[in-house]
Coordinates of C-alpha atoms and ligand atoms in Angstrom, one line a residue:
M1 CA -77.7 71.0 87.1
L2 CA -75.4 74.0 86.3
S3 CA -78.2 76.6 86.2
M4 CA -76.5 79.7 84.9
E5 CA -73.0 78.9 86.1
T6 CA -70.6 79.8 83.4
E7 CA -67.2 78.6 84.8
M8 CA -66.3 75.4 86.4
L9 CA -63.3 73.5 87.5
T10 CA -63.0 69.7 87.5
V11 CA -60.1 68.1 89.3
I12 CA -58.8 65.0 87.3
D13 CA -57.0 62.4 89.2
A14 CA -58.8 59.1 88.5
A15 CA -60.6 57.5 85.6
V16 CA -64.1 58.4 87.1
D17 CA -63.2 62.1 86.8
I18 CA -63.1 61.7 83.0
V19 CA -66.9 60.9 83.1
T20 CA -67.6 63.8 85.4
A21 CA -65.7 66.3 83.2
R22 CA -67.4 64.9 80.1
Q23 CA -70.9 65.2 81.7
R24 CA -70.2 68.8 83.0
G25 CA -69.0 69.7 79.5
R26 CA -72.2 68.4 78.0
E27 CA -74.3 70.4 80.4
L28 CA -72.5 73.6 79.9
A29 CA -72.5 73.3 76.1
L30 CA -76.2 72.6 76.2
E31 CA -76.8 75.6 78.5
L32 CA -74.7 77.8 76.1
G33 CA -77.0 76.8 73.2
F34 CA -74.8 74.5 71.2
N35 CA -76.6 72.1 68.9
G36 CA -76.7 68.4 69.6
A37 CA -73.9 67.5 67.3
D38 CA -71.6 70.1 68.8
V39 CA -72.5 69.1 72.3
T40 CA -71.5 65.6 71.5
L41 CA -68.1 66.6 70.0
I42 CA -67.3 69.0 72.8
A43 CA -68.0 66.2 75.3
A44 CA -65.8 63.9 73.3
V45 CA -62.9 66.4 73.2
I46 CA -63.2 67.0 77.0
S47 CA -63.1 63.2 77.5
E48 CA -59.9 62.9 75.4
V49 CA -57.9 65.6 77.2
A50 CA -59.1 64.3 80.6
R51 CA -58.1 60.8 79.6
N52 CA -54.7 62.1 78.6
I53 CA -54.3 63.7 82.0
V54 CA -55.1 60.4 83.7
E55 CA -52.9 58.3 81.4
H56 CA -49.9 60.5 80.8
A57 CA -49.8 63.0 83.7
Q58 CA -51.8 61.2 86.5
K59 CA -53.5 64.3 87.7
G60 CA -54.5 67.7 86.6
E61 CA -57.6 69.8 86.1
I62 CA -60.1 71.0 83.5
L63 CA -61.5 74.5 83.4
M64 CA -64.6 75.1 81.3
S65 CA -66.1 78.5 80.8
A66 CA -68.4 80.6 78.6
V67 CA -66.6 83.0 76.3
N68 CA -67.5 85.9 74.1
S69 CA -65.5 87.4 71.3
A70 CA -65.8 90.9 69.9
R71 CA -63.2 89.9 67.3
E72 CA -65.5 87.0 66.2
G73 CA -68.3 89.4 65.7
G74 CA -69.8 89.1 69.1
R75 CA -70.0 85.3 69.0
S76 CA -70.3 83.2 72.1
G77 CA -68.8 79.9 72.8
I78 CA -67.0 77.6 75.2
E79 CA -63.4 77.6 76.3
I80 CA -61.8 74.4 77.7
I81 CA -58.5 74.5 79.4
A82 CA -56.9 71.2 80.4
R83 CA -53.7 71.6 82.5
D84 CA -51.4 69.4 84.5
E85 CA -48.0 69.5 86.1
G86 CA -47.1 66.1 84.8
P87 CA -44.0 65.1 82.8
G88 CA -44.7 67.4 79.8
I89 CA -44.2 66.5 76.1
R90 CA -40.7 66.6 74.6
D91 CA -41.8 67.0 71.0
V92 CA -45.2 68.6 70.7
A93 CA -45.3 68.5 66.9
Q94 CA -44.7 64.8 67.0
A95 CA -47.4 64.3 69.7
M96 CA -49.9 66.2 67.5
Q97 CA -49.4 63.7 64.6
Y98 CA -52.2 61.3 63.9
G99 CA -51.2 57.9 65.2
Y100 CA -48.4 58.9 67.4
S101 CA -48.6 57.4 70.9
T102 CA -46.0 56.7 73.6
R103 CA -48.3 54.3 75.4
K104 CA -49.8 52.0 72.8
G105 CA -52.8 54.2 72.4
L106 CA -54.2 54.9 68.9
G107 CA -52.6 58.3 69.0
V108 CA -55.7 60.1 67.9
G109 CA -56.7 62.0 71.0
L110 CA -54.7 65.3 70.5
P111 CA -55.1 65.5 66.7
G112 CA -58.8 64.7 67.0
A113 CA -59.3 67.4 69.6
K114 CA -57.6 70.0 67.4
W115 CA -59.7 68.9 64.4
L116 CA -63.0 69.2 66.3
M117 CA -62.4 72.6 68.0
D118 CA -62.2 76.0 66.4
E119 CA -59.1 77.1 68.3
F120 CA -56.5 74.8 69.8
N121 CA -53.3 75.7 71.6
I122 CA -50.9 73.4 73.4
A123 CA -48.0 74.5 75.6
S124 CA -45.9 71.9 77.2
E125 CA -42.5 71.8 78.9
V126 CA -40.7 68.7 80.0
G127 CA -40.7 68.5 83.8
R128 CA -43.2 71.3 84.1
G129 CA -46.4 70.0 82.6
T130 CA -48.9 70.6 79.8
T131 CA -51.7 73.2 79.2
I132 CA -54.1 72.8 76.4
T133 CA -56.5 75.8 75.6
M134 CA -59.4 75.2 73.2
K135 CA -62.4 77.2 72.0
K136 CA -65.5 76.3 70.1
W137 CA -67.8 79.0 68.8
R138 CA -71.5 78.6 68.5
R139 CA -72.7 78.3 64.9
Ligands
LIG201 N1 -51.2 65.6 79.4 C1 -50.1 65.0 78.8 N2 -49.0 64.9 79.5 C2 -47.9 64.3 79.0 N3 -47.9 63.7 77.7 C3 -49.0 63.8 77.0 C4 -50.2 64.4 77.5 N4 -51.2 64.3 76.6 C5 -50.6 63.7 75.6 N5 -49.4 63.3 75.8 C6 -48.4 62.7 74.9 O1 -48.9 62.9 73.5 C7 -49.1 61.6 72.9 C8 -50.2 61.7 72.0 O2 -51.5 61.9 72.7 P1 -52.8 61.4 72.0 O3 -53.9 61.7 73.0 O4 -52.9 61.9 70.7 O5 -52.6 59.8 71.9 P2 -52.6 58.7 73.1 O6 -53.1 59.3 74.4 O7 -51.3 58.1 73.2 O8 -53.6 57.6 72.5 P3 -55.2 57.7 72.4 O9 -55.6 59.1 72.9 O10 -55.5 57.6 70.9 O11 -55.7 56.6 73.2 C9 -49.3 60.6 74.1 O12 -48.9 59.3 73.7 C10 -48.3 61.2 75.1 O13 -47.0 60.8 74.9
LIG202 MG1 -54.9 60.3 74.4

């Protein structure tokens, strides 16, 4: 159990870590008061970005935390940062297209994550790595 912990880091370097990150995301989202549907989609998004780390960058980490926004009228939510120092993405706009994959995947991981979250930012540099920052606000 997380019990009031509002920030946590999960190291991703094997397939089993995807499950751990997903489970921790579920627990944090529940603790932050998200409804069941949102808890499920937050867990799915975490699973996708974690799987991308394993499949495309080998290792990295996922940071999850509670966030509040004065700009959003005092709303609370969850922030998920997935980062790695893997190969990076040459053409981010292309990688964000539905159905684009360099490894015979479906190519729905990144566009799906963007669609499901309220805020989505991806920064990537070839040879330096990739950082994806996402937020979901509580309804
Ligand atoms: N962390 C990453 N590091 C390097 N490249 C990445 C990373 N994440 C995604 N990519 C690149 O972006 C492409 C699109 O990612 P996306 O998750 O949408 O599809 P996929 O992983 O190929 O397939 P799917 O997720 O549907 O199984 C990948 O094929 C890969 O080339
Ligand atoms: Mg993927």
